[in-house]
């Protein structure tokens, strides 16, 4: 089957063209968010029949799709819509995304332009963990200007026990919190009085 959606008259471009919105499929449906269309549109995979559409509002791209919901990442909001009906399930306020995020089980990791990563529970929209900017991890964080591209995040890519951020000035690798926690707990057995290590363990437990 084929659809004539892209043969519609030219319209103004919506969304940042640097944030590609890739069609995503789940539960016998495919969802698309074209830059030239004001709607998120859902088609039946088998027939190509349009099942529903809903206003994209400020959505830039489809972050993730499950059998139950589609996650829409916007410039100022993140929201989930029901893949069966197209109705909103939840919505939260956010800051502009720095790139495409990545799904990790029941969570979605979203890089933000303020240098932090939002960890969002897909079922509820609840934010998890502690948000730390890349610049704040530097020993000279107080000297770093806000527009320093070295500390800007970009598209997130999983790589084994690491998470890669492909930013405007290069690639930054982050090790997963559960791996760091395991190593820190092992070190704590031989250094039980190390206060700095104790703080690190406590912080990783909250991550």
PDB file of C-alpha atoms in Angstrom:
ATOM      1  CA  UNK A   1       0.000   0.000   0.000  1.00  0.00           C
ATOM      2  CA  UNK A   2       1.004   3.639  -0.272  1.00  0.00           C
ATOM      3  CA  UNK A   3      -0.277   6.915   1.093  1.00  0.00           C
ATOM      4  CA  UNK A   4      -0.493  10.273  -0.638  1.00  0.00           C
ATOM      5  CA  UNK A   5       0.353  12.304   2.458  1.00  0.00           C
ATOM      6  CA  UNK A   6       3.524  13.725   0.919  1.00  0.00           C
ATOM      7  CA  UNK A   7       1.673  14.826  -2.219  1.00  0.00           C
ATOM      8  CA  UNK A   8      -0.285  17.401  -0.234  1.00  0.00           C
ATOM      9  CA  UNK A   9       0.343  21.095  -1.009  1.00  0.00           C
ATOM     10  CA  UNK A  10       3.591  22.454   0.407  1.00  0.00           C
ATOM     11  CA  UNK A  11       3.276  23.805   3.924  1.00  0.00           C
ATOM     12  CA  UNK A  12       5.555  25.595   6.321  1.00  0.00           C
ATOM     13  CA  UNK A  13       8.214  23.421   7.907  1.00  0.00           C
ATOM     14  CA  UNK A  14       7.479  22.424  11.500  1.00  0.00           C
ATOM     15  CA  UNK A  15      10.071  21.223  13.943  1.00  0.00           C
ATOM     16  CA  UNK A  16      13.837  21.503  13.849  1.00  0.00           C
ATOM     17  CA  UNK A  17      15.204  19.838  10.696  1.00  0.00           C
ATOM     18  CA  UNK A  18      18.301  18.947  12.706  1.00  0.00           C
ATOM     19  CA  UNK A  19      16.115  16.623  14.794  1.00  0.00           C
ATOM     20  CA  UNK A  20      14.940  13.963  12.314  1.00  0.00           C
ATOM     21  CA  UNK A  21      11.517  12.483  13.029  1.00  0.00           C
ATOM     22  CA  UNK A  22      11.698   8.848  11.970  1.00  0.00           C
ATOM     23  CA  UNK A  23       8.459   6.852  11.465  1.00  0.00           C
ATOM     24  CA  UNK A  24       7.976   4.290  14.225  1.00  0.00           C
ATOM     25  CA  UNK A  25       5.906   1.097  14.284  1.00  0.00           C
ATOM     26  CA  UNK A  26       4.244  -0.810  17.119  1.00  0.00           C
ATOM     27  CA  UNK A  27       1.109  -2.811  17.800  1.00  0.00           C
ATOM     28  CA  UNK A  28       0.199  -3.130  14.110  1.00  0.00           C
ATOM     29  CA  UNK A  29       0.434   0.610  13.564  1.00  0.00           C
ATOM     30  CA  UNK A  30       2.978   3.037  12.137  1.00  0.00           C
ATOM     31  CA  UNK A  31       3.222   6.604  13.403  1.00  0.00           C
ATOM     32  CA  UNK A  32       4.717   9.479  11.429  1.00  0.00           C
ATOM     33  CA  UNK A  33       5.400  13.098  12.316  1.00  0.00           C
ATOM     34  CA  UNK A  34       6.345  14.801   9.024  1.00  0.00           C
ATOM     35  CA  UNK A  35       8.068  18.178   9.176  1.00  0.00           C
ATOM     36  CA  UNK A  36       5.557  19.485   6.606  1.00  0.00           C
ATOM     37  CA  UNK A  37       2.451  18.416   8.523  1.00  0.00           C
ATOM     38  CA  UNK A  38       0.804  19.893  11.652  1.00  0.00           C
ATOM     39  CA  UNK A  39      -0.277  16.466  12.927  1.00  0.00           C
ATOM     40  CA  UNK A  40       1.010  13.197  14.303  1.00  0.00           C
ATOM     41  CA  UNK A  41      -0.616  10.588  12.045  1.00  0.00           C
ATOM     42  CA  UNK A  42      -1.247   6.910  12.726  1.00  0.00           C
ATOM     43  CA  UNK A  43      -1.743   4.331   9.940  1.00  0.00           C
ATOM     44  CA  UNK A  44      -2.647   0.666  10.057  1.00  0.00           C
ATOM     45  CA  UNK A  45       0.373  -1.298   8.844  1.00  0.00           C
ATOM     46  CA  UNK A  46      -1.571  -4.009   6.980  1.00  0.00           C
ATOM     47  CA  UNK A  47      -3.818  -1.724   4.939  1.00  0.00           C
ATOM     48  CA  UNK A  48      -2.338   1.765   5.088  1.00  0.00           C
ATOM     49  CA  UNK A  49      -5.636   3.064   6.427  1.00  0.00           C
ATOM     50  CA  UNK A  50      -5.380   6.291   8.437  1.00  0.00           C
ATOM     51  CA  UNK A  51      -6.615   5.438  11.938  1.00  0.00           C
ATOM     52  CA  UNK A  52      -6.285   8.801  13.652  1.00  0.00           C
ATOM     53  CA  UNK A  53      -4.318  11.993  13.791  1.00  0.00           C
ATOM     54  CA  UNK A  54      -3.696  14.522  16.526  1.00  0.00           C
ATOM     55  CA  UNK A  55      -2.203  18.009  16.686  1.00  0.00           C
ATOM     56  CA  UNK A  56       1.580  17.797  16.989  1.00  0.00           C
ATOM     57  CA  UNK A  57       1.656  21.070  18.984  1.00  0.00           C
ATOM     58  CA  UNK A  58       5.370  21.708  19.689  1.00  0.00           C
ATOM     59  CA  UNK A  59       6.515  18.124  18.999  1.00  0.00           C
ATOM     60  CA  UNK A  60       9.896  17.885  17.280  1.00  0.00           C
ATOM     61  CA  UNK A  61      10.203  14.100  16.951  1.00  0.00           C
ATOM     62  CA  UNK A  62       8.824  10.749  18.106  1.00  0.00           C
ATOM     63  CA  UNK A  63      11.128   9.657  20.900  1.00  0.00           C
ATOM     64  CA  UNK A  64       9.856   6.116  21.425  1.00  0.00           C
ATOM     65  CA  UNK A  65       6.872   3.880  20.759  1.00  0.00           C
ATOM     66  CA  UNK A  66       5.574   0.985  22.861  1.00  0.00           C
ATOM     67  CA  UNK A  67       2.505  -1.219  22.404  1.00  0.00           C
ATOM     68  CA  UNK A  68       0.624   1.321  24.523  1.00  0.00           C
ATOM     69  CA  UNK A  69       2.000   4.775  23.813  1.00  0.00           C
ATOM     70  CA  UNK A  70       4.041   7.066  21.624  1.00  0.00           C
ATOM     71  CA  UNK A  71       6.400   9.566  23.235  1.00  0.00           C
ATOM     72  CA  UNK A  72       6.485  13.008  21.586  1.00  0.00           C
ATOM     73  CA  UNK A  73       9.439  15.238  22.406  1.00  0.00           C
ATOM     74  CA  UNK A  74       8.703  18.924  21.994  1.00  0.00           C
ATOM     75  CA  UNK A  75      10.583  22.171  22.394  1.00  0.00           C
ATOM     76  CA  UNK A  76       9.028  22.880  25.780  1.00  0.00           C
ATOM     77  CA  UNK A  77       7.001  19.750  26.557  1.00  0.00           C
ATOM     78  CA  UNK A  78       7.231  15.972  26.500  1.00  0.00           C
ATOM     79  CA  UNK A  79       3.988  14.049  26.188  1.00  0.00           C
ATOM     80  CA  UNK A  80       2.667  10.538  25.629  1.00  0.00           C
ATOM     81  CA  UNK A  81      -0.292   9.671  23.417  1.00  0.00           C
ATOM     82  CA  UNK A  82      -2.251   6.420  23.281  1.00  0.00           C
ATOM     83  CA  UNK A  83      -1.293   4.506  20.106  1.00  0.00           C
ATOM     84  CA  UNK A  84      -4.827   3.084  19.817  1.00  0.00           C
ATOM     85  CA  UNK A  85      -6.850   6.298  20.187  1.00  0.00           C
ATOM     86  CA  UNK A  86      -4.361   9.165  19.813  1.00  0.00           C
ATOM     87  CA  UNK A  87      -5.530  10.641  23.125  1.00  0.00           C
ATOM     88  CA  UNK A  88      -3.036  12.285  25.491  1.00  0.00           C
ATOM     89  CA  UNK A  89      -1.940  10.086  28.405  1.00  0.00           C
ATOM     90  CA  UNK A  90       0.327  12.568  30.181  1.00  0.00           C
ATOM     91  CA  UNK A  91       2.359  15.721  29.540  1.00  0.00           C
ATOM     92  CA  UNK A  92       5.263  17.349  31.374  1.00  0.00           C
ATOM     93  CA  UNK A  93       7.127  20.619  30.939  1.00  0.00           C
ATOM     94  CA  UNK A  94      10.687  20.368  29.669  1.00  0.00           C
ATOM     95  CA  UNK A  95      13.547  22.416  28.239  1.00  0.00           C
ATOM     96  CA  UNK A  96      14.688  22.267  24.585  1.00  0.00           C
ATOM     97  CA  UNK A  97      16.179  18.922  23.539  1.00  0.00           C
ATOM     98  CA  UNK A  98      19.824  18.797  22.508  1.00  0.00           C
ATOM     99  CA  UNK A  99      19.330  15.763  20.289  1.00  0.00           C
ATOM    100  CA  UNK A 100      17.602  12.420  19.987  1.00  0.00           C
ATOM    101  CA  UNK A 101      17.241  10.398  23.155  1.00  0.00           C
ATOM    102  CA  UNK A 102      17.269   6.657  23.729  1.00  0.00           C
ATOM    103  CA  UNK A 103      14.847   4.212  25.309  1.00  0.00           C
ATOM    104  CA  UNK A 104      16.159   2.060  28.155  1.00  0.00           C
ATOM    105  CA  UNK A 105      13.526  -0.470  29.174  1.00  0.00           C
ATOM    106  CA  UNK A 106      10.589   1.434  30.671  1.00  0.00           C
ATOM    107  CA  UNK A 107      12.537   4.717  30.713  1.00  0.00           C
ATOM    108  CA  UNK A 108      13.503   7.316  28.129  1.00  0.00           C
ATOM    109  CA  UNK A 109      16.768   9.247  28.375  1.00  0.00           C
ATOM    110  CA  UNK A 110      16.486  12.702  26.811  1.00  0.00           C
ATOM    111  CA  UNK A 111      19.509  15.020  26.341  1.00  0.00           C
ATOM    112  CA  UNK A 112      18.716  18.682  26.989  1.00  0.00           C
ATOM    113  CA  UNK A 113      20.349  21.895  25.844  1.00  0.00           C
ATOM    114  CA  UNK A 114      21.128  22.869  29.448  1.00  0.00           C
ATOM    115  CA  UNK A 115      23.617  19.970  29.509  1.00  0.00           C
ATOM    116  CA  UNK A 116      21.522  17.582  31.614  1.00  0.00           C
ATOM    117  CA  UNK A 117      19.786  14.319  30.739  1.00  0.00           C
ATOM    118  CA  UNK A 118      16.157  13.771  31.722  1.00  0.00           C
ATOM    119  CA  UNK A 119      15.303  10.197  32.715  1.00  0.00           C
ATOM    120  CA  UNK A 120      11.559   9.865  32.132  1.00  0.00           C
ATOM    121  CA  UNK A 121       9.323   6.992  33.186  1.00  0.00           C
ATOM    122  CA  UNK A 122       7.352   6.125  30.045  1.00  0.00           C
ATOM    123  CA  UNK A 123       4.220   4.942  31.827  1.00  0.00           C
ATOM    124  CA  UNK A 124       3.738   8.011  34.041  1.00  0.00           C
ATOM    125  CA  UNK A 125       5.984  10.821  32.783  1.00  0.00           C
ATOM    126  CA  UNK A 126       7.689  10.987  36.173  1.00  0.00           C
ATOM    127  CA  UNK A 127      11.293  12.202  36.161  1.00  0.00           C
ATOM    128  CA  UNK A 128      13.830   9.921  37.846  1.00  0.00           C
ATOM    129  CA  UNK A 129      17.343  10.318  39.221  1.00  0.00           C
ATOM    130  CA  UNK A 130      19.483  13.405  39.618  1.00  0.00           C
ATOM    131  CA  UNK A 131      20.115  15.826  36.758  1.00  0.00           C
ATOM    132  CA  UNK A 132      23.762  16.883  36.475  1.00  0.00           C
ATOM    133  CA  UNK A 133      25.083  18.915  33.571  1.00  0.00           C
ATOM    134  CA  UNK A 134      28.182  17.792  31.705  1.00  0.00           C
ATOM    135  CA  UNK A 135      29.886  21.074  32.619  1.00  0.00           C
ATOM    136  CA  UNK A 136      29.181  20.561  36.350  1.00  0.00           C
ATOM    137  CA  UNK A 137      31.289  17.395  36.291  1.00  0.00           C
ATOM    138  CA  UNK A 138      34.367  19.439  35.392  1.00  0.00           C
ATOM    139  CA  UNK A 139      36.689  20.471  38.251  1.00  0.00           C
ATOM    140  CA  UNK A 140      36.594  24.003  36.806  1.00  0.00           C
ATOM    141  CA  UNK A 141      32.817  24.193  36.361  1.00  0.00           C
ATOM    142  CA  UNK A 142      32.575  27.709  37.794  1.00  0.00           C
ATOM    143  CA  UNK A 143      34.803  29.011  34.975  1.00  0.00           C
ATOM    144  CA  UNK A 144      32.828  27.469  32.110  1.00  0.00           C
ATOM    145  CA  UNK A 145      30.582  29.869  30.107  1.00  0.00           C
ATOM    146  CA  UNK A 146      27.041  28.743  29.318  1.00  0.00           C
ATOM    147  CA  UNK A 147      27.685  28.741  25.551  1.00  0.00           C
ATOM    148  CA  UNK A 148      30.826  26.527  25.690  1.00  0.00           C
ATOM    149  CA  UNK A 149      30.210  23.902  22.982  1.00  0.00           C
ATOM    150  CA  UNK A 150      32.594  21.451  24.654  1.00  0.00           C
ATOM    151  CA  UNK A 151      29.920  20.745  27.240  1.00  0.00           C
ATOM    152  CA  UNK A 152      26.889  20.532  24.944  1.00  0.00           C
ATOM    153  CA  UNK A 153      25.145  17.195  24.667  1.00  0.00           C
ATOM    154  CA  UNK A 154      23.883  15.682  21.404  1.00  0.00           C
ATOM    155  CA  UNK A 155      22.194  12.521  20.163  1.00  0.00           C
ATOM    156  CA  UNK A 156      22.430   9.666  22.663  1.00  0.00           C
ATOM    157  CA  UNK A 157      23.641   6.234  21.515  1.00  0.00           C
ATOM    158  CA  UNK A 158      23.935   3.123  23.759  1.00  0.00           C
ATOM    159  CA  UNK A 159      27.235   1.253  23.521  1.00  0.00           C
ATOM    160  CA  UNK A 160      27.614  -1.698  25.881  1.00  0.00           C
ATOM    161  CA  UNK A 161      27.844  -0.407  29.455  1.00  0.00           C
ATOM    162  CA  UNK A 162      28.299   3.155  28.218  1.00  0.00           C
ATOM    163  CA  UNK A 163      26.107   5.897  26.807  1.00  0.00           C
ATOM    164  CA  UNK A 164      27.591   8.035  24.054  1.00  0.00           C
ATOM    165  CA  UNK A 165      26.617  11.642  23.435  1.00  0.00           C
ATOM    166  CA  UNK A 166      27.366  12.807  19.901  1.00  0.00           C
ATOM    167  CA  UNK A 167      27.539  16.561  20.442  1.00  0.00           C
ATOM    168  CA  UNK A 168      28.563  19.565  18.333  1.00  0.00           C
ATOM    169  CA  UNK A 169      32.213  19.373  19.370  1.00  0.00           C
ATOM    170  CA  UNK A 170      32.756  15.622  19.631  1.00  0.00           C
ATOM    171  CA  UNK A 171      31.674  12.409  21.315  1.00  0.00           C
ATOM    172  CA  UNK A 172      31.447  12.052  25.093  1.00  0.00           C
ATOM    173  CA  UNK A 173      31.150   8.651  26.781  1.00  0.00           C
ATOM    174  CA  UNK A 174      29.292   8.132  30.057  1.00  0.00           C
ATOM    175  CA  UNK A 175      29.495   4.906  32.027  1.00  0.00           C
ATOM    176  CA  UNK A 176      26.207   3.442  33.273  1.00  0.00           C
ATOM    177  CA  UNK A 177      25.334   4.187  36.900  1.00  0.00           C
ATOM    178  CA  UNK A 178      24.694   0.538  37.815  1.00  0.00           C
ATOM    179  CA  UNK A 179      28.203  -0.455  36.676  1.00  0.00           C
ATOM    180  CA  UNK A 180      29.787   2.420  38.607  1.00  0.00           C
ATOM    181  CA  UNK A 181      27.724   1.505  41.683  1.00  0.00           C
ATOM    182  CA  UNK A 182      28.876  -2.097  41.546  1.00  0.00           C
ATOM    183  CA  UNK A 183      32.517  -0.994  41.341  1.00  0.00           C
ATOM    184  CA  UNK A 184      32.071   1.558  44.137  1.00  0.00           C
ATOM    185  CA  UNK A 185      30.429  -0.980  46.452  1.00  0.00           C
ATOM    186  CA  UNK A 186      33.330  -3.350  45.873  1.00  0.00           C
ATOM    187  CA  UNK A 187      35.818  -0.572  46.681  1.00  0.00           C
ATOM    188  CA  UNK A 188      33.858   0.365  49.788  1.00  0.00           C
ATOM    189  CA  UNK A 189      34.527  -3.067  51.295  1.00  0.00           C
ATOM    190  CA  UNK A 190      38.239  -2.260  51.453  1.00  0.00           C
ATOM    191  CA  UNK A 191      37.775   1.449  52.266  1.00  0.00           C
ATOM    192  CA  UNK A 192      34.751   1.572  54.612  1.00  0.00           C
ATOM    193  CA  UNK A 193      35.843   4.897  56.172  1.00  0.00           C
ATOM    194  CA  UNK A 194      36.279   6.752  52.876  1.00  0.00           C
ATOM    195  CA  UNK A 195      33.699   9.573  53.140  1.00  0.00           C
ATOM    196  CA  UNK A 196      34.095  10.645  49.503  1.00  0.00           C
ATOM    197  CA  UNK A 197      33.430   7.105  48.339  1.00  0.00           C
ATOM    198  CA  UNK A 198      30.398   6.938  50.634  1.00  0.00           C
ATOM    199  CA  UNK A 199      28.935  10.082  49.031  1.00  0.00           C
ATOM    200  CA  UNK A 200      29.579   8.618  45.576  1.00  0.00           C
ATOM    201  CA  UNK A 201      27.731   5.414  46.502  1.00  0.00           C
ATOM    202  CA  UNK A 202      24.795   7.357  47.905  1.00  0.00           C
ATOM    203  CA  UNK A 203      24.583   9.519  44.762  1.00  0.00           C
ATOM    204  CA  UNK A 204      24.733   6.477  42.468  1.00  0.00           C
ATOM    205  CA  UNK A 205      21.929   4.791  44.433  1.00  0.00           C
ATOM    206  CA  UNK A 206      19.729   7.797  43.597  1.00  0.00           C
ATOM    207  CA  UNK A 207      20.668   7.808  39.899  1.00  0.00           C
TER     208      UNK A 207
END
